[in-house]
Amino acid sequence: MAAAVTAAVSVPTTKSSPLPARTCFISSERISFQKTCLYTRNVATVGKVGPIRAQVTTEAPAKVEKISKKDDEGVVVNKYRPKEPYVGRCLLNTKITGDDAPGETWHMVFSTEGEVPYREGQSIGVIADGVDKNGKPHKLRLYSIASSALGDFGDSKTVSLCVKRLVYTNDQGEIVKGVCSNFLCDLKPGAEVKITGPVGKEMLMPKDPNATVVMLATGTGIAPFRSFLWKMFFEKHDDYKFNGLAWLFLGVPTSSSLLYKEEFEKMKEKAPENFRLDFAVSREQTNEKGEKMYIQTRMAQYAEELWELLKKDNTYVYMCGLRGMEKGIDDIMTSLAERDGLVWADYKKQLKKAEQWNVEVY
Ligand SMILES: Cc1cc2nc3c(=O)[nH]c(=O)nc-3n(C[C@H](O)[C@H](O)[C@H](O)COP(=O)(O)OP(=O)(O)OC[C@H]3O[C@@H](n4cnc5c(N)ncnc54)[C@H](O)[C@@H]3O)c2cc1C
Ligand SMILES: NC(=O)c1ccc[n+]([C@@H]2O[C@H](COP(=O)([O-])OP(=O)(O)OC[C@H]3O[C@@H](n4cnc5c(N)ncnc54)[C@H](OP(=O)(O)O)[C@@H]3O)[C@@H](O)[C@H]2O)c1
């Protein structure tokens, strides 16, 4: 049974996007959202990043025996299918982009009562209420999970999403609203939501707690990385204590659309040795040549460092968001590989095989 929601949350009205110190009431139980998020979890202790293996070779480095993240028996997929979805309830839904941002992005939390057991990096499907133009139920849309497996309230009974409201003008000049994203962004606390899944193994976290994890996100592509970073920095686990390096690059159009900025800055304060954070704000920043600051433009400023990290066999790169980012990132990698006499396409193939290059773009 889904928890009954008896009150809503407050909604930010200004720019930037904190998940603020708001309060929601679930089953008459008072839960302080920010307190749960930021302060009641222990943070990984500060540690050193291992030395970089600065070898130059014409082949990808030999890989040590690794446990595949995909072979984990505990990873559940497709527990719920469209014919019999899990029906959760919206517990919280809040706009996390400023009023002047181009487009709206919302953070939402649904109850699962622990019945949708997901891992960081997986997605769920959502079936919007209503029917399509043929009178058939809507098809499911996939959304990357934005919460860690423990969920935003730390009780493994919720799942969170980060959803951009799709609105565009078609060739006839009509304004069209995307079916599922608008259904989700308009959900009120207490409303039911049909959930399928969980699905996906591509974006599961590396098992090695000492790994270097490079996260490349555009827009709502941040979702899986929020889930990784919560596990790494805001939670205490008996079997996992992150002591590696997490490096997040996030590309957004304006500073008012920087998603979860305050949370990430809090993580940086807590673990400065273990977390690096770089933003690319495309419509406000440029590089020294005056070019638009896309995520790959920001990465290019650290090209050498990133390339050296990629030579380590415990560096894992994850990419999520707009399809266009993949080519931009491949382009900078191609020129870096060339300097070492390598063909990026071949090198990338080996990294992919070793689960060190993980891509989910759309
Ligand atoms: C693995 C995966 C994870 C995802 N995770 C997320 C996530 O975390 N957050 C998120 O917000 N989204 C995510 N998405 C995208 C999401 O699944 C939906 O596609 C998105 O929300 C739009 O769905 P919709 O029902 O609102 O739009 P629909 O009603 O399905 O409309 C979309 C269609 O509108 C048309 N269209 C869209 N834009 C334009 C345009 N500018 N001009 C003309 N036609 C256009 C296209 O035909 C497009 O297929 C993910 C997708 C995948 C595959
Ligand atoms: N698992 C998944 O597959 C998954 C998960 C989550 C989201 N998504 C998808 O990711 C996309 C995110 O979109 P959004 O609307 O949330 O993002 P957004 O807020 O519009 O931000 C996207 C940013 O990327 C920039 N950008 C545009 N073209 C680029 C390119 N070729 N290379 C690098 N950066 C580029 C944009 O710059 P300008 O606008 O200034 O040009 C903007 O700064 C959506 O399509 C969503 O469906 C996929």
Coordinates of C-alpha atoms and ligand atoms in Angstrom, one line a residue:
M1 CA 0.0 0.0 0.0
A2 CA 1.3 3.4 -0.9
A3 CA 1.7 5.9 1.9
A4 CA -1.0 8.5 2.2
V5 CA 0.2 12.0 1.7
T6 CA -1.5 14.6 3.9
A7 CA 0.3 17.8 2.9
A8 CA 2.3 19.3 0.0
V9 CA 5.7 20.8 -0.1
S10 CA 6.6 24.4 -0.8
V11 CA 7.8 25.4 -4.2
P12 CA 10.8 27.6 -5.0
T13 CA 10.1 30.7 -6.9
T14 CA 13.5 32.1 -7.6
K15 CA 16.5 31.1 -9.7
S16 CA 18.8 28.3 -9.0
S17 CA 17.7 24.9 -7.8
P18 CA 18.1 23.9 -4.2
L19 CA 16.1 21.0 -2.8
P20 CA 15.4 23.4 0.0
A21 CA 14.7 22.8 3.6
R22 CA 11.1 22.0 2.9
T23 CA 8.9 19.7 4.9
C24 CA 6.4 17.1 3.8
F25 CA 4.1 14.9 5.8
I26 CA 3.8 11.3 5.0
S27 CA 1.4 9.0 6.9
S28 CA 1.2 11.8 9.5
E29 CA 4.9 11.4 10.0
R30 CA 6.9 14.6 9.7
I31 CA 10.0 14.3 7.5
S32 CA 12.4 17.1 7.1
F33 CA 13.5 16.6 3.5
Q34 CA 16.8 18.5 3.6
K35 CA 17.7 17.1 7.0
T36 CA 17.2 13.6 5.7
C37 CA 19.1 14.4 2.5
L38 CA 22.1 16.2 3.8
Y39 CA 22.8 15.8 7.5
T40 CA 21.7 12.5 8.9
R41 CA 24.0 10.4 6.7
N42 CA 27.6 9.9 7.3
V43 CA 30.0 11.0 4.6
A44 CA 32.9 9.0 3.3
T45 CA 36.2 9.9 4.9
V46 CA 38.6 12.0 2.9
G47 CA 41.2 9.8 1.2
K48 CA 43.8 10.0 -1.4
V49 CA 43.4 9.1 -5.1
G50 CA 45.8 6.4 -6.2
P51 CA 48.8 7.2 -8.4
I52 CA 48.1 7.6 -12.1
R53 CA 49.7 5.0 -14.3
A54 CA 51.2 7.3 -16.9
Q55 CA 52.1 4.7 -19.5
V56 CA 52.1 5.4 -23.2
T57 CA 51.3 2.4 -25.3
T58 CA 49.8 1.6 -28.7
E59 CA 47.2 -0.6 -27.1
A60 CA 44.7 -0.2 -24.3
P61 CA 46.3 -1.1 -21.0
A62 CA 46.0 -4.7 -19.8
K63 CA 43.0 -5.0 -17.6
V64 CA 43.1 -6.7 -14.2
E65 CA 40.4 -9.2 -13.3
K66 CA 37.3 -7.2 -12.4
I67 CA 33.9 -8.1 -11.1
S68 CA 31.4 -7.1 -13.7
K69 CA 28.7 -4.7 -12.5
K70 CA 26.3 -6.5 -14.8
D71 CA 26.7 -10.0 -13.2
D72 CA 25.4 -8.9 -9.9
E73 CA 22.7 -11.4 -8.9
G74 CA 20.9 -8.8 -6.8
V75 CA 20.1 -6.5 -9.7
V76 CA 16.4 -6.7 -10.5
V77 CA 15.0 -6.0 -14.0
N78 CA 11.4 -5.9 -15.2
K79 CA 9.7 -6.8 -12.0
Y80 CA 6.8 -4.7 -13.2
R81 CA 5.6 -4.7 -16.8
P82 CA 3.1 -2.4 -18.5
K83 CA 0.1 -4.8 -18.1
E84 CA 0.6 -5.0 -14.3
P85 CA 2.5 -1.9 -13.3
Y86 CA 3.3 -1.0 -9.7
V87 CA 1.0 1.8 -8.6
G88 CA 2.9 4.3 -6.4
R89 CA 2.0 7.7 -5.1
C90 CA 3.6 11.0 -5.6
L91 CA 5.0 12.2 -2.3
L92 CA 6.7 15.4 -3.5
N93 CA 7.0 17.3 -6.7
T94 CA 9.0 20.4 -7.0
K95 CA 10.4 22.6 -9.8
I96 CA 14.2 22.8 -9.5
T97 CA 14.9 25.3 -12.3
G98 CA 14.5 29.0 -11.9
D99 CA 11.5 31.0 -13.4
D100 CA 13.8 32.5 -16.0
A101 CA 15.3 29.1 -17.1
P102 CA 14.6 27.9 -20.7
G103 CA 12.2 25.1 -19.8
E104 CA 11.1 23.5 -16.5
T105 CA 12.7 20.6 -14.7
W106 CA 11.0 19.0 -11.7
H107 CA 12.3 16.7 -9.0
M108 CA 9.7 14.2 -7.8
V109 CA 9.5 11.4 -5.2
F110 CA 7.2 8.4 -5.5
S111 CA 6.3 5.9 -2.8
T112 CA 7.3 2.3 -3.6
E113 CA 6.9 0.7 -0.2
G114 CA 10.2 -1.1 -1.1
E115 CA 8.4 -3.0 -3.9
V116 CA 10.4 -1.6 -6.8
P117 CA 14.0 -2.6 -5.8
Y118 CA 16.3 -0.7 -7.9
R119 CA 20.1 0.1 -8.0
E120 CA 21.8 3.4 -8.6
G121 CA 22.0 3.8 -12.4
Q122 CA 18.8 2.0 -13.3
S123 CA 15.7 3.5 -14.9
I124 CA 11.9 3.0 -14.4
G125 CA 9.1 3.3 -16.9
V126 CA 6.1 5.5 -16.3
I127 CA 2.7 5.1 -17.9
A128 CA 0.8 8.4 -18.1
D129 CA -2.9 8.4 -17.2
G130 CA -5.3 8.6 -20.1
V131 CA -5.3 7.3 -23.6
D132 CA -3.5 8.1 -26.9
K133 CA -5.2 9.4 -30.1
N134 CA -6.2 5.8 -30.9
G135 CA -8.0 5.4 -27.6
K136 CA -5.2 3.0 -26.3
P137 CA -3.4 3.4 -23.0
H138 CA -0.3 5.5 -23.3
K139 CA 3.0 3.7 -24.0
L140 CA 5.5 3.8 -21.2
R141 CA 8.4 6.4 -21.2
L142 CA 11.7 5.6 -19.5
Y143 CA 13.2 7.9 -16.8
S144 CA 16.6 7.5 -15.1
I145 CA 16.3 7.1 -11.4
A146 CA 17.6 10.2 -9.6
S147 CA 17.7 8.8 -6.1
S148 CA 20.1 6.3 -4.5
A149 CA 18.8 2.8 -3.8
L150 CA 18.0 4.0 -0.2
G151 CA 15.8 6.8 -1.7
D152 CA 15.6 10.4 -0.7
F153 CA 14.1 9.6 2.7
G154 CA 16.7 6.9 3.4
D155 CA 14.2 4.1 4.0
S156 CA 14.4 2.2 0.6
K157 CA 10.7 3.0 0.1
T158 CA 10.8 5.7 -2.5
V159 CA 12.1 6.4 -6.0
S160 CA 12.9 9.9 -7.4
L161 CA 13.0 11.3 -10.9
C162 CA 14.3 14.4 -12.5
V163 CA 12.0 15.3 -15.4
K164 CA 12.1 18.0 -18.0
R165 CA 8.7 19.2 -19.2
L166 CA 8.7 18.8 -23.0
V167 CA 7.0 21.6 -24.8
Y168 CA 7.7 22.4 -28.5
T169 CA 6.2 24.1 -31.5
N170 CA 5.5 21.8 -34.4
D171 CA 5.7 22.5 -38.2
Q172 CA 2.2 23.8 -38.2
G173 CA 3.1 26.4 -35.5
E174 CA 1.1 24.6 -32.8
I175 CA 2.4 24.2 -29.3
V176 CA 2.7 20.6 -28.4
K177 CA 3.1 19.2 -24.9
G178 CA 4.9 15.9 -24.4
V179 CA 2.5 13.3 -22.9
C180 CA 4.4 11.8 -20.1
S181 CA 6.7 14.6 -19.1
N182 CA 3.8 16.9 -18.7
F183 CA 1.8 14.3 -16.8
L184 CA 4.8 13.9 -14.4
C185 CA 5.6 17.6 -13.9
D186 CA 1.9 18.3 -13.2
L187 CA 1.5 15.4 -10.6
K188 CA 0.3 16.6 -7.3
P189 CA 1.3 15.0 -4.0
G190 CA -1.1 12.1 -3.3
A191 CA -1.7 11.3 -7.0
E192 CA -1.1 7.8 -8.2
V193 CA 1.6 6.9 -10.7
K194 CA 2.0 3.7 -12.7
I195 CA 5.6 2.4 -12.6
T196 CA 7.3 -0.3 -14.6
G197 CA 10.8 -1.8 -14.3
P198 CA 13.3 -1.3 -13.0
V199 CA 15.4 -1.6 -16.1
G200 CA 19.0 -1.1 -17.3
K201 CA 22.4 -2.3 -16.4
E202 CA 24.6 -0.1 -18.6
M203 CA 24.8 2.7 -16.0
L204 CA 25.3 0.6 -12.8
M205 CA 28.0 1.9 -10.6
P206 CA 31.5 0.3 -10.5
K207 CA 31.9 -2.0 -7.6
D208 CA 35.4 -0.8 -6.7
P209 CA 35.0 1.9 -3.9
N210 CA 38.4 3.2 -4.8
A211 CA 37.6 3.8 -8.5
T212 CA 37.8 7.1 -10.4
V213 CA 34.3 7.8 -11.6
V214 CA 34.0 10.5 -14.3
M215 CA 30.4 11.5 -14.8
L216 CA 29.3 13.5 -17.9
A217 CA 25.8 14.9 -17.9
T218 CA 23.7 17.3 -19.9
G219 CA 20.4 18.5 -18.4
T220 CA 18.3 15.8 -16.9
G221 CA 21.1 13.4 -17.7
I222 CA 22.2 14.3 -14.2
A223 CA 19.7 11.9 -12.7
P224 CA 21.9 8.7 -12.5
F225 CA 24.8 10.8 -11.1
R226 CA 22.7 12.3 -8.3
S227 CA 22.0 8.7 -7.4
F228 CA 25.7 7.7 -7.5
L229 CA 26.8 10.7 -5.6
W230 CA 24.3 10.3 -2.8
K231 CA 25.5 6.8 -2.3
M232 CA 29.1 8.0 -2.4
F233 CA 28.8 11.0 -0.1
F234 CA 25.6 11.2 1.8
E235 CA 25.1 7.6 3.0
K236 CA 26.7 5.0 5.2
H237 CA 26.8 1.5 4.0
D238 CA 28.3 -1.5 5.7
D239 CA 29.7 -2.9 2.4
Y240 CA 30.5 0.3 0.5
K241 CA 32.6 3.3 1.5
F242 CA 33.7 5.4 -1.4
N243 CA 37.3 6.5 -1.2
G244 CA 38.1 7.1 -4.8
L245 CA 37.6 10.2 -7.0
A246 CA 34.2 11.3 -8.4
W247 CA 34.4 13.9 -11.0
L248 CA 31.2 15.4 -12.3
F249 CA 30.8 17.6 -15.4
L250 CA 27.3 19.0 -15.8
G251 CA 26.2 21.0 -18.9
V252 CA 23.1 23.2 -18.7
P253 CA 21.9 26.2 -20.7
T254 CA 21.8 28.8 -17.9
S255 CA 22.8 29.2 -14.3
S256 CA 19.1 29.1 -13.4
S257 CA 19.0 25.6 -14.8
L258 CA 21.9 24.2 -12.8
L259 CA 20.3 21.1 -11.3
Y260 CA 21.0 20.0 -7.7
K261 CA 23.8 22.6 -7.5
E262 CA 23.5 23.1 -3.7
E263 CA 23.6 19.4 -3.0
F264 CA 26.7 18.9 -5.1
E265 CA 28.4 21.9 -3.4
K266 CA 27.6 20.3 -0.1
M267 CA 29.2 17.1 -1.2
K268 CA 32.3 19.0 -2.3
E269 CA 32.5 20.7 1.1
K270 CA 32.2 17.3 2.9
A271 CA 34.8 15.5 0.7
P272 CA 37.0 18.0 -1.2
E273 CA 39.6 15.3 -1.9
N274 CA 37.2 12.9 -3.4
F275 CA 34.8 15.1 -5.4
R276 CA 35.5 17.4 -8.3
L277 CA 32.7 19.5 -9.8
D278 CA 32.7 21.4 -13.1
F279 CA 29.8 23.1 -14.7
A280 CA 29.4 24.2 -18.4
V281 CA 26.7 26.9 -18.7
S282 CA 26.3 27.0 -22.5
R283 CA 24.4 30.3 -22.8
E284 CA 26.4 32.3 -20.3
Q285 CA 30.0 31.0 -20.6
T286 CA 32.5 30.7 -23.4
N287 CA 36.0 29.4 -23.7
E288 CA 39.1 31.6 -24.4
K289 CA 38.3 31.3 -28.2
G290 CA 34.8 32.7 -27.5
E291 CA 33.1 29.3 -28.2
K292 CA 29.9 28.2 -26.5
M293 CA 30.7 26.4 -23.3
Y294 CA 29.4 22.9 -23.9
I295 CA 30.3 20.0 -21.6
Q296 CA 33.0 18.9 -24.0
T297 CA 34.4 22.4 -24.1
R298 CA 34.8 22.3 -20.3
M299 CA 36.3 18.9 -20.5
A300 CA 38.8 20.1 -23.1
Q301 CA 40.2 22.4 -20.4
Y302 CA 41.3 19.3 -18.5
A303 CA 42.1 17.2 -21.5
E304 CA 45.5 16.0 -20.4
E305 CA 44.4 15.1 -16.9
L306 CA 41.3 13.3 -18.2
W307 CA 43.4 11.3 -20.7
E308 CA 45.8 10.2 -18.0
L309 CA 42.9 9.1 -15.8
L310 CA 41.5 7.1 -18.7
K311 CA 44.8 5.1 -18.8
K312 CA 44.1 3.7 -15.3
D313 CA 42.1 0.5 -15.3
N314 CA 40.0 1.6 -12.4
T315 CA 38.7 4.8 -14.2
Y316 CA 35.0 4.5 -15.2
V317 CA 33.4 7.1 -17.5
Y318 CA 29.6 7.5 -17.6
M319 CA 27.7 9.7 -20.0
C320 CA 24.1 10.6 -19.9
G321 CA 21.8 13.2 -21.5
L322 CA 21.5 14.6 -25.0
R323 CA 22.6 12.4 -27.8
G324 CA 24.6 15.3 -29.4
M325 CA 27.1 15.3 -26.5
E326 CA 28.5 11.9 -27.4
K327 CA 30.0 13.2 -30.7
G328 CA 31.5 16.2 -29.0
I329 CA 33.2 14.1 -26.4
D330 CA 34.4 11.6 -29.0
D331 CA 36.0 14.5 -30.9
I332 CA 38.2 15.6 -28.0
M333 CA 39.0 12.0 -27.2
T334 CA 40.0 11.4 -30.8
S335 CA 42.6 14.1 -30.8
L336 CA 44.0 13.1 -27.4
A337 CA 44.3 9.4 -28.5
E338 CA 46.0 10.5 -31.7
R339 CA 48.8 12.2 -29.7
D340 CA 49.6 8.8 -28.2
G341 CA 49.3 7.1 -31.6
L342 CA 46.0 5.5 -30.7
V343 CA 42.8 5.2 -32.6
W344 CA 40.0 6.4 -30.3
A345 CA 37.3 4.2 -31.8
D346 CA 39.5 1.1 -31.0
Y347 CA 40.5 2.3 -27.6
K348 CA 36.9 3.1 -26.8
K349 CA 35.8 -0.4 -27.8
Q350 CA 38.2 -1.9 -25.3
L351 CA 37.1 0.5 -22.6
K352 CA 33.5 -0.4 -23.3
K353 CA 34.3 -4.1 -23.0
A354 CA 35.9 -3.5 -19.7
E355 CA 32.8 -1.5 -18.6
Q356 CA 34.9 1.6 -18.3
W357 CA 33.0 3.6 -20.9
N358 CA 29.2 3.7 -20.3
V359 CA 26.8 5.7 -22.4
E360 CA 23.1 6.3 -22.1
V361 CA 22.1 9.2 -24.3
Y362 CA 18.8 10.0 -25.9
Ligands
LIG1 C1 16.9 5.4 -20.9 C2 16.2 6.7 -20.9 C3 16.2 7.5 -19.8 C4 15.5 8.8 -19.8 N1 15.6 9.5 -18.7 C5 15.0 10.7 -18.6 C6 15.1 11.5 -17.5 O1 15.7 11.2 -16.4 N2 14.5 12.7 -17.5 C7 13.8 13.2 -18.6 O2 13.2 14.3 -18.5 N3 13.7 12.4 -19.7 C8 14.3 11.2 -19.7 N4 14.2 10.4 -20.9 C9 13.3 10.9 -22.0 C10 11.8 10.4 -21.7 O3 11.8 9.0 -21.8 C11 10.8 11.0 -22.6 O4 11.2 10.7 -23.9 C12 10.6 12.5 -22.5 O5 10.1 12.8 -21.2 C13 9.5 12.9 -23.5 O6 8.4 12.2 -23.3 P1 6.9 12.8 -23.5 O7 5.9 11.7 -23.3 O8 6.7 14.0 -22.6 O9 6.9 13.3 -25.0 P2 6.1 12.6 -26.2 O10 4.7 12.9 -26.1 O11 6.6 11.2 -26.3 O12 6.7 13.4 -27.3 C14 8.1 13.2 -27.8 C15 8.1 13.3 -29.3 O13 7.8 14.6 -29.6 C16 8.6 15.0 -30.7 N5 9.4 16.1 -30.4 C17 10.1 16.3 -29.3 N6 10.8 17.5 -29.3 C18 10.5 18.0 -30.5 C19 10.8 19.2 -31.2 N7 11.7 20.1 -30.6 N8 10.4 19.5 -32.4 C20 9.5 18.6 -33.0 N9 9.2 17.4 -32.5 C21 9.6 17.2 -31.2 C22 9.4 13.8 -31.1 O14 8.7 13.1 -32.1 C23 9.4 13.0 -29.9 O15 9.6 11.6 -30.1 C24 14.9 9.2 -20.9 C25 14.8 8.4 -22.0 C26 15.5 7.2 -22.1 C27 15.5 6.3 -23.3
LIG2 N1 19.3 7.7 -19.7 C1 19.1 8.5 -20.7 O1 19.2 8.1 -21.8 C2 18.6 9.9 -20.3 C3 18.5 10.2 -19.0 C4 18.1 11.5 -18.7 C5 17.9 12.4 -19.8 N2 18.0 12.0 -21.1 C6 17.8 12.9 -22.2 O2 18.8 13.9 -22.1 C7 18.3 15.1 -22.6 C8 18.6 16.2 -21.6 O3 17.9 17.3 -22.1 P1 17.4 18.5 -21.2 O4 16.3 19.2 -21.9 O5 17.3 18.1 -19.8 O6 18.7 19.4 -21.2 P2 18.9 21.0 -21.3 O7 18.4 21.5 -20.0 O8 18.4 21.5 -22.5 O9 20.5 21.1 -21.2 C9 21.2 20.5 -22.3 C10 22.6 21.2 -22.4 O10 23.3 20.5 -23.4 C11 23.7 21.5 -24.3 N3 23.9 20.9 -25.6 C12 23.1 21.0 -26.7 N4 23.7 20.4 -27.8 C13 24.8 19.9 -27.3 C14 25.9 19.1 -27.9 N5 25.8 18.7 -29.2 N6 26.9 18.7 -27.2 C15 27.0 19.1 -25.9 N7 26.0 19.8 -25.2 C16 25.0 20.2 -25.9 C17 22.6 22.6 -24.3 O11 23.1 23.8 -24.8 P3 22.2 24.8 -25.7 O12 20.8 24.5 -25.4 O13 22.6 26.2 -25.2 O14 22.6 24.6 -27.1 C18 22.4 22.6 -22.8 O15 23.4 23.4 -22.2 C19 16.9 14.9 -23.0 O16 16.8 14.6 -24.4 C20 16.5 13.6 -22.2 O17 15.5 12.9 -22.8 C21 18.4 10.7 -21.3

